[in-house]
Amino acid sequence: MTLGAGAFAVLVWGSLASVVVTFGCLLWIVLREDVTERRARSVGRRAER
Amino acid sequence: MVATGIALGATTLTLTIITVVGLLHSRGRVISVEDYVSARNSTGTGGTAATLVASGMGAWVLFSPAEAGAAFGGLAAVLGYAIGGAIPLLVFVSVGVRIREYLPQGHSLTEYVYARYGAWMYAYAVAIAAFYMFIFLAAEMTAVSGALAYIAGVPPWITAGTIGVFVLAYTGYGGLVASIFTDTVQTLVVLPLLAVSFGAVVLGLGGPGEIHTAVVASNPDLLDPTFLPGVAFGAFVTIGITGANVFNQGQWQRVFAAESDAAVRRGFAAAAIAGVPMILLAGLFGVAAAGLGLLAEGNASVAFFLVVAEALPEWATLAVVVLVVLLVTSSADTMFNALASLVTVDLSRVLDDPDERTLQAVARGLTAIVAAGAITVGAQGYSVLELFLLADLLGAATFVPFLHGLYSERATQWGALVASVLGLAVGLAYFPTFHGALTGLPLIGPALPGASFVHAFAGAAAVSAVLSVVAGRATDSRFDGGSLAAEVHSLDDRSARSPEDGNAVVDGGTGVDR
C-alpha cells in the first residue's frame, strides 16, 4: 500500500469513525440532560407538594 | 430503481413517526407565542448541538459536497467544503454569546438590526434573510423531489406535497419547541444511518484501496489536497456559507433557545465538529464517482446516488430514501418556523396592541403560507443553484458590517449600509452568473474584471469589512450597546410596553445617532 493510499484509507475510515463517535457522544449527552431535567422536575413537584 | 409505492410508503411512515413525536412533545409546552418562536433557555448542550446538526445538514449534504468532489476540484474542494461548513457555527460560538448578552429577551436577527442600526439597514437585512432562507427551503424541497424521482420515480409534486403537509402539521402546532425536539431525534437516527450507509458503500466498492487506485488511474488531481481549483472553490464556499448563515434566523432562534451561554458555546462548537466528517464522507463519494467513471455529462449533482446505486443492492437504497426524507424534514421545519417567526416578531411591533391569540394565529398562518410556497416551488424542479449563490454573495457582502455593530460602538447605520452595498457591487463585478450581461453595458462593461467566484466572494467580504471599519473610524458618534437590552422585550412582557408607543416590543431607538 502506498503512502497516498494509506492516507486515503485513514481519511475514509477516520471520517466514518468520527460520525460514529459523534453519535455516541451526542446520545450520551442528550440522555444525561434528559435524566437531569426529569430529576429536577421531580424534585420541583415534590417541593410543591 | 425502488418501487414507487414502497418508497412512498417508507416516506409516509417516516414522516408520520416524526410528526407524532413532534406533536406529543410540544403538547402542553407551547402556551404562548413566546414559546412558539423562541423556546427560550430550554435546550441543553446536547440538544443545541443535535438541533444545529439536523437543521444545518439538509439534503444538500448528499448533493453539494459530492458534486464539489466530482466536478469542482476533488479532495481539495471537499476539504474546503467541510471547513466552510464548520466556520459559520464557530462564528456563532462568539457571536451567539454576544447576542444573548446584548439581547437577553431577543427573538430574531431583525430585532437586533432594527435596534442597533435603524430602519434602512433593517430592511436590507430582512430582504437578505428572507431571500436566503426561502431559497434554502426551496432547494431542499427541490432536492428531495428530485432524489425520490431518481430513486423511485415518485412524481415531484407528491413528494413535495407529502413532506410539506406533514412538516406543517407538527411545526404549525408546536413551533420551535417541536422543531428542536424532532431535530434531536432526527440527528440521533440520521447519524447511525449515515455511518452504516457510508460504510456499506465503501465496502461495496471494494474498500478505500480500490477506490484510491481507480481515482489515481483516472485523475490523480482529484486526490491532491493542494489542487488549486479545489482550494479556490473551498475558499469561496467558506466565505459564502459563513455570510449566508449569519442571516439564518434558525441559528439565531437556537442561540436564544439554549439554556445558557455555556450551552451556546459547547453546542455550536460540537455541531461544527460533527458536520466536518459528514461533509467529508459525502464529498469523497463524489471523488469516487469521478474516479470510477460513473459520471456522465451534467450529472455531477447526483454523484452520491450514482455511487450508492453502484455499490448497494436495490433494497438497501430504501435506507437512503429514509435518510433523505429525514434530512429534508429537519431543515424544512427549521425554515418554516424561522421564516414565520421573522415576521411574527416584527408584527408585534407594527400592529396596534396585538393580543396573544392574534399573534399565535399570525405565526401559525405564516407557517402555512411558507409551507405552501415551499411545496409549490419545490415541485417545479427549478435549478436554484444560481439563486443560492446570489444569496450567498449578498450574505458575504453584508455579514461583517452587520456583525460589526455587536463589537464596535462606532459602527453606524449608513457606514454599514454603504459598506454592504459597495461590497456587493465589487462582488457582482466578478460574479460569473451576471458577468455576460454586465460586460454588455456601455462604459461599465469594458472596465469590469474577469469572472471569478473566488474574487467575487473574497472581494465582497473584504471590501465591505474594510469600509465598515473605516466608516466607524470616521465618525464621532458612539452607540451604547447596553441600551439594546432595554429595547427588545419578551412577547409575553406586556408590562415592558409603554401605553404611548402602541405596545411596541422593539421601540426602535434611543435617540442615539446611527
Short mmCIF file of N, CA and C in Angstrom, two decimals, chain B residues 88-212:
data_model
loop_
_atom_site.label_atom_id
_atom_site.label_comp_id
_atom_site.label_asym_id
_atom_site.label_seq_id
_atom_site.Cartn_x
_atom_site.Cartn_y
_atom_site.Cartn_z
N PRO B 88 -19.13 28.87 9.98
CA PRO B 88 -20.27 29.68 10.44
C PRO B 88 -20.72 29.31 11.85
N LEU B 89 -20.68 28.03 12.17
CA LEU B 89 -21.09 27.60 13.51
C LEU B 89 -20.07 28.07 14.54
N LEU B 90 -18.79 28.05 14.17
CA LEU B 90 -17.76 28.54 15.10
C LEU B 90 -17.89 30.06 15.30
N VAL B 91 -18.31 30.77 14.23
CA VAL B 91 -18.55 32.22 14.36
C VAL B 91 -19.61 32.47 15.43
N PHE B 92 -20.64 31.62 15.44
CA PHE B 92 -21.73 31.81 16.40
C PHE B 92 -21.32 31.46 17.84
N VAL B 93 -20.20 30.77 18.02
CA VAL B 93 -19.73 30.50 19.39
C VAL B 93 -19.48 31.83 20.09
N SER B 94 -18.88 32.77 19.35
CA SER B 94 -18.65 34.11 19.92
C SER B 94 -19.86 35.02 19.74
N VAL B 95 -20.38 35.05 18.50
CA VAL B 95 -21.48 35.96 18.18
C VAL B 95 -22.72 35.62 19.02
N GLY B 96 -22.98 34.32 19.20
CA GLY B 96 -24.16 33.88 19.95
C GLY B 96 -24.15 34.38 21.38
N VAL B 97 -23.01 34.26 22.02
CA VAL B 97 -22.92 34.71 23.42
C VAL B 97 -23.08 36.23 23.49
N ARG B 98 -22.51 36.93 22.51
CA ARG B 98 -22.62 38.39 22.48
C ARG B 98 -24.08 38.81 22.28
N ILE B 99 -24.78 38.09 21.40
CA ILE B 99 -26.20 38.40 21.15
C ILE B 99 -27.02 38.21 22.43
N ARG B 100 -26.75 37.11 23.13
CA ARG B 100 -27.51 36.84 24.37
C ARG B 100 -27.21 37.89 25.43
N GLU B 101 -25.96 38.37 25.42
CA GLU B 101 -25.58 39.39 26.39
C GLU B 101 -26.31 40.70 26.11
N TYR B 102 -26.35 41.09 24.82
CA TYR B 102 -26.97 42.37 24.46
C TYR B 102 -28.50 42.30 24.38
N LEU B 103 -29.02 41.14 23.96
CA LEU B 103 -30.47 41.00 23.78
C LEU B 103 -30.98 39.80 24.59
N PRO B 104 -30.98 39.88 25.90
CA PRO B 104 -31.39 38.72 26.70
C PRO B 104 -32.83 38.28 26.46
N GLN B 105 -33.68 39.20 25.96
CA GLN B 105 -35.08 38.84 25.67
C GLN B 105 -35.33 38.82 24.16
N GLY B 106 -34.28 38.67 23.37
CA GLY B 106 -34.43 38.75 21.92
C GLY B 106 -35.03 37.50 21.31
N HIS B 107 -35.48 37.64 20.05
CA HIS B 107 -36.05 36.51 19.32
C HIS B 107 -35.44 36.35 17.94
N SER B 108 -35.03 37.49 17.33
CA SER B 108 -34.66 37.39 15.92
C SER B 108 -33.53 38.37 15.57
N LEU B 109 -32.93 38.10 14.42
CA LEU B 109 -31.87 38.98 13.92
C LEU B 109 -32.43 40.34 13.54
N THR B 110 -33.73 40.37 13.19
CA THR B 110 -34.33 41.64 12.77
C THR B 110 -34.45 42.61 13.95
N GLU B 111 -34.72 42.07 15.13
CA GLU B 111 -34.79 42.94 16.32
C GLU B 111 -33.43 43.59 16.57
N TYR B 112 -32.40 42.77 16.43
CA TYR B 112 -31.05 43.30 16.65
C TYR B 112 -30.74 44.42 15.66
N VAL B 113 -30.98 44.14 14.38
CA VAL B 113 -30.57 45.11 13.36
C VAL B 113 -31.41 46.39 13.46
N TYR B 114 -32.69 46.26 13.81
CA TYR B 114 -33.53 47.45 13.94
C TYR B 114 -33.09 48.31 15.12
N ALA B 115 -32.86 47.64 16.25
CA ALA B 115 -32.49 48.38 17.46
C ALA B 115 -31.07 48.93 17.37
N ARG B 116 -30.17 48.18 16.73
CA ARG B 116 -28.77 48.62 16.69
C ARG B 116 -28.52 49.63 15.58
N TYR B 117 -29.13 49.43 14.40
CA TYR B 117 -28.81 50.28 13.26
C TYR B 117 -29.95 51.22 12.85
N GLY B 118 -31.17 50.68 12.76
CA GLY B 118 -32.28 51.51 12.29
C GLY B 118 -32.99 50.90 11.11
N ALA B 119 -33.96 51.65 10.55
CA ALA B 119 -34.92 51.09 9.60
C ALA B 119 -34.31 50.68 8.26
N TRP B 120 -33.35 51.45 7.75
CA TRP B 120 -32.80 51.15 6.42
C TRP B 120 -31.98 49.85 6.42
N MET B 121 -31.11 49.74 7.39
CA MET B 121 -30.30 48.52 7.49
C MET B 121 -31.19 47.33 7.82
N TYR B 122 -32.24 47.61 8.60
CA TYR B 122 -33.21 46.57 8.94
C TYR B 122 -33.85 46.02 7.67
N ALA B 123 -34.31 46.91 6.80
CA ALA B 123 -34.98 46.48 5.56
C ALA B 123 -34.02 45.65 4.69
N TYR B 124 -32.77 46.10 4.62
CA TYR B 124 -31.76 45.40 3.81
C TYR B 124 -31.52 43.99 4.38
N ALA B 125 -31.37 43.91 5.70
CA ALA B 125 -31.08 42.62 6.35
C ALA B 125 -32.28 41.67 6.23
N VAL B 126 -33.50 42.19 6.39
CA VAL B 126 -34.69 41.34 6.28
C VAL B 126 -34.79 40.76 4.88
N ALA B 127 -34.51 41.59 3.87
CA ALA B 127 -34.58 41.12 2.48
C ALA B 127 -33.58 39.97 2.26
N ILE B 128 -32.36 40.14 2.76
CA ILE B 128 -31.34 39.09 2.59
C ILE B 128 -31.76 37.82 3.34
N ALA B 129 -32.20 37.99 4.58
CA ALA B 129 -32.53 36.83 5.41
C ALA B 129 -33.70 36.05 4.79
N ALA B 130 -34.76 36.77 4.39
CA ALA B 130 -35.93 36.09 3.83
C ALA B 130 -35.58 35.41 2.51
N PHE B 131 -34.80 36.11 1.67
CA PHE B 131 -34.39 35.55 0.38
C PHE B 131 -33.57 34.28 0.59
N TYR B 132 -32.56 34.37 1.46
CA TYR B 132 -31.67 33.23 1.69
C TYR B 132 -32.44 32.03 2.24
N MET B 133 -33.29 32.28 3.25
CA MET B 133 -33.97 31.15 3.89
C MET B 133 -34.99 30.50 2.95
N PHE B 134 -35.68 31.33 2.15
CA PHE B 134 -36.66 30.72 1.24
C PHE B 134 -35.95 29.93 0.15
N ILE B 135 -34.81 30.43 -0.33
CA ILE B 135 -34.06 29.69 -1.35
C ILE B 135 -33.55 28.37 -0.77
N PHE B 136 -33.07 28.42 0.47
CA PHE B 136 -32.61 27.21 1.16
C PHE B 136 -33.75 26.19 1.19
N LEU B 137 -34.92 26.65 1.61
CA LEU B 137 -36.09 25.78 1.74
C LEU B 137 -36.50 25.22 0.37
N ALA B 138 -36.56 26.09 -0.62
CA ALA B 138 -36.95 25.66 -1.96
C ALA B 138 -35.94 24.65 -2.52
N ALA B 139 -34.64 24.90 -2.25
CA ALA B 139 -33.61 23.98 -2.74
C ALA B 139 -33.76 22.61 -2.08
N GLU B 140 -34.09 22.60 -0.79
CA GLU B 140 -34.28 21.34 -0.09
C GLU B 140 -35.46 20.56 -0.67
N MET B 141 -36.58 21.25 -0.88
CA MET B 141 -37.77 20.58 -1.43
C MET B 141 -37.51 20.10 -2.86
N THR B 142 -36.79 20.92 -3.62
CA THR B 142 -36.44 20.53 -4.99
C THR B 142 -35.54 19.29 -4.95
N ALA B 143 -34.56 19.30 -4.02
CA ALA B 143 -33.59 18.20 -3.94
C ALA B 143 -34.29 16.89 -3.58
N VAL B 144 -35.18 16.93 -2.58
CA VAL B 144 -35.82 15.68 -2.16
C VAL B 144 -36.78 15.19 -3.24
N SER B 145 -37.45 16.14 -3.91
CA SER B 145 -38.36 15.74 -5.00
C SER B 145 -37.56 15.07 -6.12
N GLY B 146 -36.42 15.67 -6.44
CA GLY B 146 -35.55 15.12 -7.49
C GLY B 146 -34.99 13.76 -7.09
N ALA B 147 -34.58 13.64 -5.81
CA ALA B 147 -33.97 12.39 -5.35
C ALA B 147 -34.97 11.24 -5.39
N LEU B 148 -36.20 11.50 -4.93
CA LEU B 148 -37.19 10.42 -4.95
C LEU B 148 -37.66 10.10 -6.36
N ALA B 149 -37.66 11.09 -7.22
CA ALA B 149 -37.99 10.82 -8.63
C ALA B 149 -36.89 9.95 -9.25
N TYR B 150 -35.62 10.23 -8.86
CA TYR B 150 -34.48 9.49 -9.42
C TYR B 150 -34.45 8.05 -8.89
N ILE B 151 -34.68 7.90 -7.56
CA ILE B 151 -34.55 6.57 -6.94
C ILE B 151 -35.79 5.70 -7.21
N ALA B 152 -36.98 6.33 -7.17
CA ALA B 152 -38.19 5.52 -7.19
C ALA B 152 -39.27 6.01 -8.16
N GLY B 153 -38.98 7.01 -8.93
CA GLY B 153 -39.96 7.51 -9.90
C GLY B 153 -41.17 8.18 -9.28
N VAL B 154 -41.01 8.73 -8.06
CA VAL B 154 -42.14 9.41 -7.41
C VAL B 154 -42.32 10.79 -8.05
N PRO B 155 -43.55 11.14 -8.48
CA PRO B 155 -43.74 12.48 -9.07
C PRO B 155 -43.35 13.58 -8.07
N PRO B 156 -42.63 14.61 -8.53
CA PRO B 156 -42.12 15.64 -7.61
C PRO B 156 -43.20 16.29 -6.75
N TRP B 157 -44.39 16.56 -7.32
CA TRP B 157 -45.40 17.28 -6.53
C TRP B 157 -45.92 16.42 -5.39
N ILE B 158 -45.91 15.08 -5.56
CA ILE B 158 -46.35 14.20 -4.47
C ILE B 158 -45.34 14.24 -3.33
N THR B 159 -44.05 14.18 -3.67
CA THR B 159 -43.01 14.23 -2.63
C THR B 159 -43.06 15.55 -1.89
N ALA B 160 -43.04 16.64 -2.65
CA ALA B 160 -43.03 17.97 -2.01
C ALA B 160 -44.29 18.18 -1.17
N GLY B 161 -45.45 17.77 -1.71
CA GLY B 161 -46.72 17.95 -1.00
C GLY B 161 -46.78 17.13 0.28
N THR B 162 -46.36 15.86 0.20
CA THR B 162 -46.42 14.99 1.38
C THR B 162 -45.52 15.53 2.48
N ILE B 163 -44.28 15.84 2.13
CA ILE B 163 -43.34 16.33 3.15
C ILE B 163 -43.83 17.66 3.73
N GLY B 164 -44.27 18.55 2.84
CA GLY B 164 -44.72 19.87 3.29
C GLY B 164 -45.89 19.78 4.26
N VAL B 165 -46.86 18.91 3.97
CA VAL B 165 -48.05 18.81 4.82
C VAL B 165 -47.70 18.23 6.20
N PHE B 166 -46.90 17.16 6.20
CA PHE B 166 -46.53 16.56 7.49
C PHE B 166 -45.71 17.53 8.34
N VAL B 167 -44.73 18.17 7.73
CA VAL B 167 -43.88 19.10 8.50
C VAL B 167 -44.71 20.27 9.01
N LEU B 168 -45.65 20.72 8.16
CA LEU B 168 -46.53 21.81 8.58
C LEU B 168 -47.38 21.39 9.79
N ALA B 169 -47.82 20.11 9.81
CA ALA B 169 -48.68 19.64 10.90
C ALA B 169 -47.99 19.82 12.26
N TYR B 170 -46.74 19.37 12.38
CA TYR B 170 -46.13 19.46 13.71
C TYR B 170 -45.46 20.80 13.96
N THR B 171 -44.97 21.46 12.90
CA THR B 171 -44.35 22.78 13.10
C THR B 171 -45.42 23.84 13.35
N GLY B 172 -46.53 23.73 12.63
CA GLY B 172 -47.62 24.68 12.83
C GLY B 172 -48.19 24.59 14.24
N TYR B 173 -48.24 23.37 14.77
CA TYR B 173 -48.78 23.19 16.12
C TYR B 173 -47.74 23.50 17.20
N GLY B 174 -46.56 22.95 17.07
CA GLY B 174 -45.58 23.03 18.16
C GLY B 174 -44.48 24.06 17.98
N GLY B 175 -44.42 24.74 16.82
CA GLY B 175 -43.43 25.79 16.60
C GLY B 175 -41.99 25.33 16.84
N LEU B 176 -41.21 26.22 17.44
CA LEU B 176 -39.79 25.94 17.64
C LEU B 176 -39.58 24.78 18.62
N VAL B 177 -40.49 24.64 19.57
CA VAL B 177 -40.37 23.55 20.54
C VAL B 177 -40.38 22.20 19.81
N ALA B 178 -41.34 22.05 18.89
CA ALA B 178 -41.44 20.80 18.12
C ALA B 178 -40.24 20.64 17.19
N SER B 179 -39.83 21.76 16.58
CA SER B 179 -38.72 21.71 15.62
C SER B 179 -37.44 21.23 16.31
N ILE B 180 -37.15 21.80 17.48
CA ILE B 180 -35.90 21.45 18.17
C ILE B 180 -35.93 20.00 18.66
N PHE B 181 -37.08 19.58 19.16
CA PHE B 181 -37.13 18.21 19.68
C PHE B 181 -37.03 17.18 18.54
N THR B 182 -37.77 17.41 17.45
CA THR B 182 -37.69 16.46 16.34
C THR B 182 -36.30 16.48 15.71
N ASP B 183 -35.65 17.65 15.70
CA ASP B 183 -34.27 17.72 15.19
C ASP B 183 -33.36 16.79 15.99
N THR B 184 -33.55 16.80 17.32
CA THR B 184 -32.69 15.97 18.16
C THR B 184 -32.91 14.49 17.83
N VAL B 185 -34.18 14.10 17.70
CA VAL B 185 -34.49 12.71 17.36
C VAL B 185 -33.93 12.37 15.98
N GLN B 186 -34.14 13.30 15.04
CA GLN B 186 -33.67 13.06 13.67
C GLN B 186 -32.15 12.89 13.63
N THR B 187 -31.42 13.72 14.38
CA THR B 187 -29.96 13.60 14.39
C THR B 187 -29.55 12.23 14.91
N LEU B 188 -30.21 11.78 15.96
CA LEU B 188 -29.83 10.51 16.56
C LEU B 188 -30.23 9.32 15.67
N VAL B 189 -31.10 9.55 14.69
CA VAL B 189 -31.40 8.49 13.72
C VAL B 189 -30.52 8.64 12.48
N VAL B 190 -30.31 9.90 12.06
CA VAL B 190 -29.57 10.15 10.82
C VAL B 190 -28.10 9.72 10.95
N LEU B 191 -27.46 10.03 12.09
CA LEU B 191 -26.03 9.75 12.21
C LEU B 191 -25.70 8.26 12.03
N PRO B 192 -26.38 7.34 12.76
CA PRO B 192 -26.06 5.93 12.51
C PRO B 192 -26.43 5.46 11.11
N LEU B 193 -27.55 6.04 10.59
CA LEU B 193 -27.97 5.68 9.23
C LEU B 193 -26.90 6.09 8.21
N LEU B 194 -26.37 7.30 8.41
CA LEU B 194 -25.30 7.79 7.53
C LEU B 194 -24.07 6.90 7.65
N ALA B 195 -23.69 6.57 8.90
CA ALA B 195 -22.49 5.78 9.11
C ALA B 195 -22.63 4.41 8.45
N VAL B 196 -23.79 3.77 8.63
CA VAL B 196 -23.99 2.44 8.04
C VAL B 196 -24.01 2.53 6.51
N SER B 197 -24.73 3.55 5.99
CA SER B 197 -24.81 3.70 4.52
C SER B 197 -23.42 3.95 3.94
N PHE B 198 -22.68 4.88 4.55
CA PHE B 198 -21.35 5.21 4.04
C PHE B 198 -20.43 3.99 4.13
N GLY B 199 -20.47 3.29 5.28
CA GLY B 199 -19.61 2.11 5.46
C GLY B 199 -19.94 1.04 4.44
N ALA B 200 -21.25 0.79 4.23
CA ALA B 200 -21.66 -0.24 3.28
C ALA B 200 -21.23 0.11 1.86
N VAL B 201 -21.33 1.39 1.52
CA VAL B 201 -20.94 1.80 0.16
C VAL B 201 -19.44 1.65 -0.04
N VAL B 202 -18.65 2.06 0.96
CA VAL B 202 -17.19 1.95 0.84
C VAL B 202 -16.80 0.48 0.67
N LEU B 203 -17.39 -0.40 1.48
CA LEU B 203 -17.08 -1.83 1.36
C LEU B 203 -17.60 -2.39 0.03
N GLY B 204 -18.80 -1.92 -0.38
CA GLY B 204 -19.37 -2.37 -1.65
C GLY B 204 -18.52 -2.02 -2.85
N LEU B 205 -17.75 -0.95 -2.72
CA LEU B 205 -16.87 -0.53 -3.83
C LEU B 205 -15.49 -1.19 -3.73
N GLY B 206 -15.30 -2.05 -2.74
CA GLY B 206 -14.02 -2.77 -2.62
C GLY B 206 -13.08 -2.18 -1.59
N GLY B 207 -13.52 -1.18 -0.84
CA GLY B 207 -12.68 -0.58 0.20
C GLY B 207 -11.92 0.64 -0.31
N PRO B 208 -11.32 1.41 0.61
CA PRO B 208 -10.62 2.64 0.22
C PRO B 208 -9.47 2.40 -0.76
N GLY B 209 -8.80 1.24 -0.63
CA GLY B 209 -7.66 0.93 -1.52
C GLY B 209 -8.10 0.87 -2.97
N GLU B 210 -9.21 0.18 -3.21
CA GLU B 210 -9.73 0.04 -4.59
C GLU B 210 -10.14 1.41 -5.14
N ILE B 211 -10.82 2.17 -4.30
CA ILE B 211 -11.29 3.50 -4.74
C ILE B 211 -10.08 4.37 -5.07
N HIS B 212 -9.08 4.33 -4.19
CA HIS B 212 -7.88 5.15 -4.39
C HIS B 212 -7.20 4.79 -5.71
#
